[in-house]
Coordinates of C-alpha atoms and ligand atoms in Angstrom, one line a residue:
M9 CA -18.9 -1.4 12.7
K10 CA -18.6 -0.5 8.7
F11 CA -18.8 -3.0 5.9
D12 CA -19.8 -2.6 1.9
I13 CA -20.5 -5.7 0.0
V14 CA -20.0 -5.2 -3.7
T15 CA -22.2 -7.7 -5.9
I16 CA -24.2 -8.4 -8.9
F17 CA -27.1 -9.4 -7.2
P18 CA -27.8 -7.2 -3.8
R19 CA -31.3 -7.9 -3.0
M20 CA -29.6 -11.4 -2.2
V21 CA -27.6 -9.4 0.4
E22 CA -30.2 -7.1 1.5
A23 CA -32.9 -10.0 2.4
G24 CA -30.3 -12.0 3.9
L25 CA -29.2 -8.8 5.7
A26 CA -33.2 -7.8 6.5
E27 CA -33.7 -10.3 9.6
G28 CA -32.6 -10.9 13.3
V29 CA -29.0 -10.2 14.7
V30 CA -27.8 -8.5 12.2
S31 CA -31.0 -6.7 11.2
R32 CA -31.2 -5.0 14.9
G33 CA -27.7 -4.3 14.8
I34 CA -28.5 -2.3 11.5
E35 CA -31.6 -0.7 13.3
C36 CA -29.4 0.3 16.3
G37 CA -27.0 1.7 15.0
V38 CA -24.1 -0.7 15.8
L39 CA -23.5 -1.9 12.7
D40 CA -23.5 0.5 9.1
V41 CA -23.7 -2.0 6.2
R42 CA -24.1 -0.7 3.1
V43 CA -24.8 -2.5 -0.7
H44 CA -23.1 -2.0 -3.9
D45 CA -24.8 -2.9 -7.2
L46 CA -21.8 -3.8 -9.5
R47 CA -23.5 -2.7 -12.4
G48 CA -23.5 1.1 -11.4
F49 CA -20.0 1.0 -11.9
A50 CA -19.8 -1.0 -15.3
V51 CA -17.8 1.0 -17.8
D52 CA -20.1 0.2 -21.1
R53 CA -23.5 1.5 -21.7
H54 CA -24.6 -2.4 -22.0
R55 CA -23.5 -2.2 -17.4
S56 CA -21.4 -5.6 -18.3
V57 CA -20.3 -6.6 -15.9
D58 CA -18.1 -9.6 -17.2
D59 CA -16.8 -11.5 -20.5
E60 CA -15.1 -14.0 -22.1
P61 CA -12.3 -15.5 -20.6
Y62 CA -8.8 -15.3 -22.3
G63 CA -7.1 -18.8 -23.4
G64 CA -10.8 -19.5 -24.2
G65 CA -12.6 -22.3 -21.6
P66 CA -16.0 -22.6 -20.0
G67 CA -17.7 -19.7 -18.3
M68 CA -17.2 -16.3 -18.3
V69 CA -15.2 -14.1 -16.1
M70 CA -15.9 -11.0 -14.0
K71 CA -14.4 -8.0 -15.9
P72 CA -11.8 -5.8 -13.2
E73 CA -12.4 -2.5 -14.2
P74 CA -15.8 -2.3 -12.1
L75 CA -14.8 -4.0 -9.4
V76 CA -11.8 -1.6 -8.8
R77 CA -14.4 1.3 -9.5
A78 CA -16.2 0.3 -7.2
V79 CA -13.1 0.2 -4.0
E80 CA -12.0 3.7 -5.8
D81 CA -15.9 4.8 -5.4
I82 CA -16.5 3.3 -2.0
R83 CA -13.0 4.7 -0.5
R84 CA -14.1 8.1 -1.9
R85 CA -18.0 8.1 0.0
R86 CA -17.1 6.1 3.0
G87 CA -13.3 6.6 3.6
K88 CA -10.4 4.2 3.2
A89 CA -11.2 0.4 4.4
D90 CA -9.5 -1.5 6.7
A91 CA -9.7 -4.7 4.3
V92 CA -10.6 -5.7 0.9
V93 CA -11.5 -8.7 1.3
L94 CA -11.8 -11.4 -2.1
L95 CA -14.6 -14.7 -1.6
S96 CA -13.0 -17.1 -3.7
P97 CA -12.6 -20.8 -2.3
Q98 CA -9.0 -20.7 -2.8
G99 CA -8.8 -18.1 -0.4
R100 CA -7.4 -18.8 3.3
M101 CA -10.1 -20.3 5.4
F102 CA -12.8 -18.0 7.1
T103 CA -12.8 -19.0 11.2
Q104 CA -13.9 -17.1 14.7
A105 CA -10.1 -16.5 14.9
E106 CA -10.8 -14.5 11.8
A107 CA -14.0 -13.1 13.2
V108 CA -12.2 -11.9 15.7
R109 CA -9.1 -10.4 13.8
L110 CA -11.8 -8.7 11.1
G111 CA -14.0 -7.3 13.9
A112 CA -11.3 -5.4 15.7
L113 CA -10.9 -3.5 12.7
G114 CA -13.2 -0.6 11.9
H115 CA -14.0 -1.1 8.1
V116 CA -14.0 -4.2 5.8
V117 CA -15.2 -4.0 2.2
L118 CA -15.8 -7.4 0.7
L119 CA -16.0 -8.8 -2.6
C120 CA -18.3 -11.3 -4.4
G121 CA -17.2 -13.0 -7.1
R122 CA -19.6 -15.0 -9.6
Y123 CA -19.5 -17.1 -13.1
E124 CA -15.6 -18.7 -12.8
G125 CA -14.5 -16.0 -10.7
I126 CA -12.7 -12.8 -10.6
D127 CA -10.3 -11.2 -13.5
D128 CA -6.8 -12.5 -11.4
R129 CA -5.8 -8.8 -11.4
V130 CA -8.1 -7.6 -8.8
R131 CA -6.0 -9.7 -6.2
A132 CA -2.9 -7.5 -6.9
L133 CA -5.2 -4.3 -7.1
V134 CA -7.0 -3.9 -4.3
A135 CA -7.9 -7.2 -1.9
T136 CA -6.1 -6.9 1.0
D137 CA -7.4 -10.2 1.8
E138 CA -9.0 -13.5 0.3
L139 CA -11.2 -15.9 2.3
S140 CA -13.3 -19.0 1.6
I141 CA -16.1 -20.2 4.1
G142 CA -15.1 -23.6 2.8
D143 CA -14.2 -26.4 1.4
Y144 CA -16.6 -26.6 -1.2
V145 CA -17.5 -24.5 -4.2
L146 CA -20.2 -21.8 -4.3
S147 CA -22.3 -19.9 -7.0
G148 CA -21.2 -17.1 -5.9
G149 CA -19.5 -14.6 -3.2
E150 CA -23.4 -13.7 -1.6
L151 CA -23.6 -16.3 1.0
P152 CA -20.1 -15.9 2.2
A153 CA -20.5 -13.0 2.5
L154 CA -23.6 -12.8 4.8
V155 CA -21.6 -15.2 6.9
I156 CA -18.7 -13.1 7.6
V157 CA -21.2 -10.2 8.0
D158 CA -22.8 -12.7 10.2
A159 CA -20.4 -13.6 12.4
I160 CA -18.0 -10.8 12.7
S161 CA -21.1 -8.5 13.9
R162 CA -21.7 -10.8 16.8
L163 CA -18.5 -9.7 18.5
V164 CA -19.3 -5.8 17.7
P165 CA -21.0 -4.7 21.5
G166 CA -24.4 -4.4 21.6
V167 CA -25.0 -6.5 18.6
V168 CA -26.3 -9.6 20.7
G169 CA -27.7 -8.5 23.3
D170 CA -26.6 -10.5 25.7
S171 CA -22.8 -10.1 25.9
R172 CA -21.9 -13.7 27.7
S173 CA -24.1 -15.8 24.7
V174 CA -21.1 -14.4 22.6
E175 CA -18.1 -15.5 25.2
E176 CA -19.8 -19.0 25.3
D177 CA -20.4 -19.8 21.8
S178 CA -18.3 -22.9 20.5
F179 CA -14.2 -21.6 19.7
S180 CA -14.9 -18.3 21.8
R181 CA -12.6 -19.9 24.2
G182 CA -11.0 -22.6 21.8
V183 CA -13.3 -25.3 22.8
L184 CA -17.2 -26.1 21.7
D185 CA -20.3 -25.0 23.5
Y186 CA -21.7 -26.6 26.2
P187 CA -25.4 -28.7 25.5
H188 CA -28.4 -25.9 26.6
Y189 CA -31.8 -27.2 27.6
T190 CA -34.9 -25.4 28.1
R191 CA -38.4 -26.4 29.4
P192 CA -40.2 -29.0 29.5
S193 CA -38.1 -31.2 31.9
E194 CA -39.1 -34.3 30.2
F195 CA -39.4 -34.5 26.4
G196 CA -39.5 -37.5 24.4
G197 CA -38.4 -39.9 27.3
C198 CA -35.3 -37.9 27.9
R199 CA -34.8 -36.1 31.4
V200 CA -32.5 -33.2 31.5
P201 CA -29.7 -33.5 33.7
E202 CA -30.4 -33.4 37.0
V203 CA -27.7 -31.0 38.4
L204 CA -28.9 -27.8 35.7
L205 CA -32.5 -28.5 38.3
S206 CA -30.4 -28.9 41.4
G207 CA -30.3 -24.8 41.6
H208 CA -26.5 -25.2 42.7
H209 CA -24.4 -22.8 40.6
E210 CA -21.6 -24.0 41.0
D211 CA -22.1 -27.5 40.0
V212 CA -23.7 -26.1 37.1
R213 CA -21.0 -24.2 36.2
R214 CA -18.3 -27.7 36.4
W215 CA -21.3 -29.6 34.8
R216 CA -21.3 -27.0 31.8
R217 CA -17.0 -26.6 31.6
K218 CA -16.3 -31.0 31.6
T219 CA -19.6 -31.4 29.0
A220 CA -18.2 -28.5 26.8
L221 CA -15.2 -30.2 27.0
L222 CA -16.4 -34.0 26.4
R223 CA -17.9 -32.3 23.3
T224 CA -15.1 -31.1 22.3
L225 CA -13.4 -34.2 23.0
E226 CA -16.0 -36.4 21.1
H227 CA -16.8 -34.1 18.0
R228 CA -12.8 -32.0 17.5
P229 CA -10.7 -33.7 19.5
A230 CA -7.9 -31.1 16.8
L231 CA -9.5 -28.3 18.8
L232 CA -7.9 -29.6 21.7
D233 CA -4.3 -29.1 20.4
T234 CA -4.4 -25.4 20.0
A235 CA -7.1 -24.7 23.2
E236 CA -5.6 -22.5 26.0
L237 CA -7.0 -24.6 28.8
D238 CA -6.3 -23.6 32.7
D239 CA -6.0 -26.0 35.6
E240 CA -9.3 -26.8 36.2
Q241 CA -10.3 -27.3 32.2
R242 CA -6.9 -29.5 32.6
A243 CA -7.7 -31.5 35.1
M244 CA -11.0 -32.2 33.8
L245 CA -9.6 -33.3 30.8
D246 CA -7.1 -35.6 32.5
E247 CA -10.4 -37.3 34.1
L248 CA -13.2 -37.4 30.5
R249 CA -9.8 -39.2 28.7
K250 CA -9.2 -41.4 31.5
E251 CA -12.6 -42.1 31.6
R252 CA -12.7 -43.2 28.3
G253 CA -9.5 -45.1 27.8
L254 CA -7.8 -42.2 26.0
S255 CA -4.8 -42.0 28.7
Ligands
SAM24 N1 -13.4 -21.2 -10.6 C1 -13.5 -20.6 -8.9 C2 -13.1 -21.6 -8.5 O1 -12.2 -23.0 -8.2 O2 -11.9 -21.5 -7.7 C3 -14.8 -20.7 -8.1 C4 -15.4 -19.6 -9.0 S1 -17.3 -20.3 -7.9 C5 -18.6 -20.6 -9.0 C6 -17.8 -17.9 -8.5 C7 -17.5 -17.2 -6.5 O3 -18.8 -17.9 -6.0 C8 -16.5 -17.1 -6.2 O4 -15.1 -16.1 -7.4 C9 -16.3 -16.4 -4.6 O5 -16.6 -15.4 -5.0 C10 -17.3 -17.3 -4.9 N2 -17.0 -18.8 -3.7 C11 -17.7 -19.7 -4.3 N3 -16.8 -20.2 -3.5 C12 -16.6 -20.1 -2.0 C13 -16.3 -19.8 -1.3 N4 -16.0 -21.3 0.0 N5 -15.9 -19.0 -0.4 C14 -15.9 -18.3 -0.4 N6 -16.2 -17.5 -2.0 C15 -16.5 -18.9 -2.1

């Protein structure tokens, strides 16, 4: 999977790529991530990437030429990308489903804004997608780019050591993950649920499926409206709703 990230703060992005799962994916060659300094594509000798807004008002706006030149340079050197994503709080919400969609593509370019945002013509000229990581405003697109690269990379075979962890993650199957415990079996007066110590695999499997549904019902009930549940899960959910007087 190929990513190209365009930013005025390349060191900030590189620092975020240098540890953990994504860095291992890069080291073993499953991920090919390049970070591009937007100033290298500026058109004047001061290497300016921003200018005052037409119509007046506060702050600066990112100029269109450097961003469009960066995307053209990436196309020449790295091939035409399957998606060019503009990071913006006004974009469509980035979700696990969106991570799966982008992960199925081979090459994604991420454009990080700063200041008041990016000249709006960039959207029409080069972007295929505009994505937000949540309903809040950050100072730049670097953290959203790292979030998106991380979420997609986890889905690329070979990046996460044991693919079962990814399959069982929250949202992967439309519901939240089940609770996890490790040694010691008793801590702070709280004991690990007996079933997990029983060694009975079928009971553990059923307990995990049911507690995943319970978590979802308690924390994110709206997910259950669209989750694709099998017969066993539907029966468990009915049971949980009855136990809680919800049906
Ligand atoms: N004036 C813009 C607005 O209100 O829509 C906000 C600009 S923000 C200070 C600067 C840059 O940070 C944006 O161009 C975008 O690249 C990035 N950014 C901020 N919040 C974001 C979010 N929730 N998701 C994705 N990108 C975000």
